[in-house]
Tab-separated table of C-alpha atoms in Angstrom:
chain	number	residue	atom	x	y	z
A	30	MET	CA	-1.182	-14.257	22.371
A	31	ARG	CA	-3.313	-11.156	22.840
A	32	ARG	CA	-0.397	-8.728	23.041
A	33	PRO	CA	1.509	-10.069	20.005
A	34	LEU	CA	-1.670	-10.179	17.916
A	35	LEU	CA	-2.532	-6.628	18.910
A	36	ALA	CA	1.002	-5.554	18.001
A	37	GLU	CA	0.765	-7.244	14.595
A	38	PHE	CA	-2.650	-5.723	13.914
A	39	LEU	CA	-1.563	-2.265	15.022
A	40	GLY	CA	1.792	-2.398	13.259
A	41	THR	CA	0.354	-3.536	9.933
A	42	ALA	CA	-2.490	-1.032	10.200
A	43	LEU	CA	-0.116	1.863	10.830
A	44	LEU	CA	2.235	0.686	8.081
A	45	VAL	CA	-0.600	0.729	5.532
A	46	THR	CA	-1.770	4.072	6.916
A	47	VAL	CA	1.719	5.439	6.271
A	48	VAL	CA	1.862	3.990	2.748
A	49	VAL	CA	-1.617	5.052	1.669
A	50	GLY	CA	-1.691	8.340	3.571
A	51	SER	CA	1.672	9.514	2.274
A	52	GLY	CA	0.586	8.514	-1.223
A	53	ILE	CA	-2.503	10.702	-0.949
A	54	MET	CA	-0.435	13.572	0.458
A	55	ALA	CA	2.113	13.156	-2.341
A	56	GLN	CA	-0.626	13.394	-4.970
A	57	THR	CA	-1.889	16.576	-3.298
A	58	LEU	CA	1.507	18.270	-2.970
A	59	SER	CA	3.018	17.169	-6.288
A	60	PRO	CA	0.075	16.524	-8.626
A	61	ARG	CA	2.086	16.705	-11.848
A	62	ASP	CA	5.318	14.943	-10.845
A	63	VAL	CA	4.990	11.180	-10.420
A	64	GLY	CA	8.678	10.783	-9.625
A	65	LEU	CA	8.413	13.242	-6.766
A	66	GLN	CA	5.253	11.508	-5.568
A	67	LEU	CA	7.145	8.218	-5.387
A	68	LEU	CA	10.024	9.882	-3.535
A	69	GLU	CA	7.644	11.345	-0.956
A	70	ASN	CA	5.774	8.064	-0.579
A	71	SER	CA	8.917	5.949	-0.231
A	72	THR	CA	10.571	8.332	2.239
A	73	ALA	CA	7.578	8.267	4.574
A	74	THR	CA	7.426	4.474	4.321
A	75	VAL	CA	11.120	4.039	5.205
A	76	PHE	CA	10.855	6.106	8.364
A	77	GLY	CA	7.431	4.790	9.340
A	78	LEU	CA	8.458	1.153	9.000
A	79	ALA	CA	11.682	1.660	10.949
A	80	VAL	CA	9.819	3.320	13.822
A	81	LEU	CA	7.164	0.589	13.927
A	82	ILE	CA	9.839	-2.118	14.111
A	83	VAL	CA	11.583	-0.339	16.994
A	84	VAL	CA	8.367	0.271	18.939
A	85	LEU	CA	6.447	-2.988	18.402
A	86	GLY	CA	9.247	-5.452	17.717
A	87	PRO	CA	9.756	-6.386	21.390
A	88	VAL	CA	6.091	-7.452	21.618
A	89	SER	CA	5.567	-9.508	18.450
A	90	GLY	CA	8.801	-9.446	16.477
A	91	ALA	CA	7.369	-6.806	14.108
A	92	HIS	CA	6.569	-9.164	11.238
A	93	PHE	CA	3.683	-7.070	9.823
A	94	ASN	CA	3.845	-9.437	6.841
A	95	PRO	CA	2.358	-12.926	6.270
A	96	VAL	CA	5.370	-13.958	4.190
A	97	VAL	CA	7.727	-13.196	7.078
A	98	SER	CA	5.472	-15.073	9.500
A	99	LEU	CA	5.295	-18.078	7.156
A	100	ALA	CA	9.064	-18.075	6.803
A	101	ASP	CA	9.432	-17.849	10.593
A	102	TRP	CA	7.139	-20.852	11.060
A	103	TRP	CA	8.930	-22.864	8.375
A	104	GLN	CA	12.432	-22.074	9.640
A	105	GLY	CA	11.580	-22.812	13.252
A	106	ARG	CA	9.322	-25.850	12.853
A	107	ARG	CA	12.157	-28.258	13.758
A	108	THR	CA	13.800	-26.265	16.516
A	109	GLY	CA	10.593	-25.013	18.129
A	110	VAL	CA	11.830	-21.414	18.044
A	111	GLY	CA	9.460	-19.986	15.439
A	112	LEU	CA	5.704	-19.573	15.398
A	113	SER	CA	3.463	-22.581	15.887
A	114	VAL	CA	0.733	-23.305	13.318
A	115	GLY	CA	-1.877	-21.724	15.575
A	116	GLU	CA	0.229	-18.644	16.186
A	117	LEU	CA	0.889	-18.372	12.458
A	118	GLY	CA	-2.834	-18.323	11.732
A	119	GLY	CA	-3.383	-15.620	14.347
A	120	TYR	CA	-0.530	-13.503	13.009
A	121	VAL	CA	-1.748	-13.692	9.405
A	122	ALA	CA	-5.344	-12.850	10.369
A	123	ALA	CA	-4.212	-9.886	12.482
A	124	GLN	CA	-1.966	-8.618	9.678
A	125	VAL	CA	-4.647	-8.811	6.988
A	126	LEU	CA	-7.270	-7.139	9.186
A	127	GLY	CA	-4.710	-4.501	10.141
A	128	GLY	CA	-3.890	-3.818	6.503
A	129	ILE	CA	-7.541	-3.261	5.667
A	130	GLY	CA	-8.073	-1.093	8.737
A	131	GLY	CA	-5.016	1.014	7.940
A	132	ALA	CA	-6.271	1.801	4.432
A	133	ILE	CA	-9.700	2.770	5.771
A	134	LEU	CA	-8.070	5.033	8.360
A	135	ALA	CA	-5.920	6.762	5.734
A	136	ASN	CA	-8.954	7.295	3.502
A	137	ALA	CA	-10.890	8.814	6.379
A	138	MET	CA	-8.058	11.156	7.410
A	139	PHE	CA	-7.951	12.658	3.931
A	140	ASP	CA	-11.727	12.953	3.599
A	141	LYS	CA	-12.009	10.097	1.110
A	142	PRO	CA	-14.784	7.491	1.183
A	143	ALA	CA	-13.858	4.924	3.846
A	144	VAL	CA	-13.735	2.133	1.259
A	145	THR	CA	-13.120	2.833	-2.402
A	146	TRP	CA	-11.853	-0.114	-4.420
A	147	SER	CA	-8.702	0.785	-6.274
A	148	SER	CA	-8.944	1.072	-10.041
A	149	THR	CA	-5.176	0.816	-10.626
A	150	PRO	CA	-4.406	-2.440	-12.499
A	151	ARG	CA	-1.091	-4.099	-11.735
A	152	SER	CA	-1.330	-7.402	-13.593
A	153	SER	CA	1.677	-7.533	-15.908
A	154	ALA	CA	4.299	-10.279	-15.807
A	155	HIS	CA	7.119	-7.780	-15.297
A	156	LEU	CA	5.357	-6.456	-12.173
A	157	TRP	CA	4.990	-9.988	-10.804
A	158	LEU	CA	8.723	-10.493	-11.388
A	159	GLY	CA	9.343	-7.263	-9.496
A	160	GLU	CA	7.331	-8.621	-6.554
A	161	VAL	CA	9.274	-11.888	-6.589
A	162	VAL	CA	12.536	-9.951	-6.424
A	163	ALA	CA	11.265	-7.492	-3.799
A	164	THR	CA	9.928	-10.183	-1.474
A	165	ALA	CA	12.889	-12.524	-1.909
A	166	GLY	CA	15.201	-9.662	-1.019
A	167	LEU	CA	13.161	-8.707	2.022
A	168	VAL	CA	13.200	-12.263	3.390
A	169	LEU	CA	16.913	-12.493	2.635
A	170	VAL	CA	17.644	-9.279	4.547
A	171	ILE	CA	15.529	-10.194	7.576
A	172	PHE	CA	16.678	-13.781	8.000
A	173	CYS	CA	20.327	-13.097	7.250
A	174	LEU	CA	20.220	-10.597	10.099
A	175	THR	CA	18.627	-13.089	12.477
A	176	ARG	CA	20.967	-15.923	11.489
A	177	SER	CA	24.046	-13.717	11.923
A	178	GLY	CA	22.910	-12.239	15.242
A	179	ARG	CA	22.577	-8.674	13.960
A	180	THR	CA	18.885	-8.036	14.650
A	181	ALA	CA	19.756	-4.763	16.386
A	182	VAL	CA	20.144	-3.139	12.974
A	183	ALA	CA	16.880	-4.591	11.611
A	184	PRO	CA	14.934	-1.288	11.719
A	185	LEU	CA	17.600	0.447	9.639
A	186	ALA	CA	18.255	-2.472	7.286
A	187	VAL	CA	14.633	-3.446	6.641
A	188	GLY	CA	13.472	0.148	6.238
A	189	GLY	CA	16.427	0.907	3.983
A	190	TYR	CA	15.817	-2.138	1.807
A	191	ILE	CA	12.133	-1.344	1.320
A	192	GLY	CA	13.003	2.266	0.484
A	193	ALA	CA	15.523	1.148	-2.127
A	194	ALA	CA	13.183	-1.497	-3.535
A	195	TYR	CA	10.540	1.175	-4.159
A	196	TRP	CA	12.930	2.411	-6.833
A	197	PHE	CA	14.727	-0.631	-8.244
A	198	THR	CA	11.717	-2.940	-8.666
A	199	SER	CA	9.103	-2.471	-11.380
A	200	SER	CA	6.284	-3.082	-8.887
A	201	THR	CA	7.508	-0.453	-6.377
A	202	SER	CA	7.956	-3.247	-3.816
A	203	PHE	CA	4.683	-4.146	-2.141
A	204	ALA	CA	6.442	-7.327	-0.871
A	205	ASN	CA	3.662	-8.033	1.635
A	206	PRO	CA	0.299	-9.798	1.082
A	207	ALA	CA	-1.416	-8.010	3.984
A	208	VAL	CA	-0.289	-4.587	2.780
A	209	THR	CA	-1.270	-5.535	-0.778
A	210	ILE	CA	-4.795	-6.469	0.314
A	211	GLY	CA	-5.104	-3.271	2.345
A	212	ARG	CA	-4.027	-1.117	-0.586
A	213	ALA	CA	-6.911	-2.497	-2.669
A	214	PHE	CA	-9.277	-0.590	-0.368
A	215	SER	CA	-8.044	2.850	-1.487
A	216	ASP	CA	-8.383	4.267	-5.007
A	217	THR	CA	-5.363	6.510	-4.605
A	218	PHE	CA	-1.674	6.683	-5.543
A	219	ALA	CA	-0.745	3.531	-3.599
A	220	GLY	CA	-3.764	1.463	-4.632
A	221	ILE	CA	-3.977	-1.832	-6.469
A	222	ALA	CA	-7.071	-3.138	-8.217
A	223	PRO	CA	-8.662	-6.149	-6.460
A	224	THR	CA	-8.362	-8.159	-9.685
A	225	SER	CA	-4.573	-7.752	-9.472
A	226	LEU	CA	-4.310	-9.224	-5.961
A	227	PRO	CA	-3.955	-12.935	-6.876
A	228	GLY	CA	-0.964	-12.369	-9.150
A	229	PHE	CA	0.820	-10.084	-6.677
A	230	ILE	CA	0.229	-12.358	-3.693
A	231	ALA	CA	1.344	-15.450	-5.636
A	232	ALA	CA	4.520	-13.630	-6.691
A	233	GLN	CA	5.175	-12.588	-3.087
A	234	LEU	CA	4.819	-16.170	-1.841
A	235	ILE	CA	7.192	-17.401	-4.535
A	236	GLY	CA	9.643	-14.664	-3.594
A	237	GLY	CA	9.413	-15.677	0.052
A	238	VAL	CA	10.348	-19.260	-0.817
A	239	ILE	CA	13.275	-18.111	-2.942
A	240	GLY	CA	14.495	-15.802	-0.204
A	241	LEU	CA	14.369	-18.547	2.417
A	242	VAL	CA	16.173	-20.990	0.117
A	243	LEU	CA	18.932	-18.409	-0.332
A	244	VAL	CA	19.194	-17.929	3.428
A	245	HIS	CA	19.531	-21.670	3.949
A	246	GLY	CA	22.140	-21.785	1.188
A	247	LEU	CA	24.166	-19.104	2.935
A	248	PHE	CA	23.756	-20.235	6.559
A	249	GLY	CA	22.503	-23.840	6.489
A	250	GLN	CA	19.755	-25.154	8.744
A	251	PRO	CA	18.928	-22.943	11.752
A	252	ALA	CA	20.348	-24.060	15.076
A	253	VAL	CA	18.484	-24.164	18.360
A	254	GLY	CA	18.488	-20.680	19.842
A	255	THR	CA	18.420	-18.842	16.503
A	256	ALA	CA	16.867	-15.404	16.989
A	257	GLU	CA	13.300	-14.797	15.852
A	258	PRO	CA	12.512	-12.241	13.125
A	259	VAL	CA	12.324	-9.340	12.667
A	260	VAL	CA	13.681	-8.575	16.142
A	261	PRO	CA	13.826	-10.915	19.155
A	262	HIS	CA	10.681	-10.968	21.291
A	263	SER	CA	9.436	-12.969	24.229
A	264	ASP	CA	5.679	-12.563	24.398
A	265	VAL	CA	4.666	-15.453	22.118
A	266	HIS	CA	6.460	-18.287	23.920
């Protein structure tokens, strides 16, 4: 498990570094244009996420997201293809620690205090709804690809979906509890106040359940040999 856990830690850390770092850079380059800041932030995230999936996917599957790992465990619990309970715990711990580490790294690169709790509140019901939609859509994209045998396009599809969801969801599509926790450690463009974490994470978990229900409605129960998300990998089993 050491290699997959390292891949999940590293991938989530670099993903949060991309999100937070590009947000800081966007504030610096376009201080008076929030729309342009969001465009710069979302563009960097799309490309960064796609590259991380390509590079680290063969080692761990490139989950980088506790909701995806939970869905993988739930879908594969009968067929024995997905994560075991122990592997799930390791993945989630590595992802959360990676998210925190990535935010600290981004802060340090831009000469910010290593840890500065975000002061940006995100606690409105419409934002929680946005997170439900964003996370349900992400799970739907990932698991429809695995169930239809099209994981080769996962980097493009997942990156493209997240980039689009930045713009069509009210919450700008965090869609990831580990990334959400990491973003609380940076009082910058991409930050979220610690007091807003419970609502966002609850909405993401609800969205994950909805997304998986939709996948099962479209494809039925997974068969033995169903590919693992986000891309097939062999190091866990």
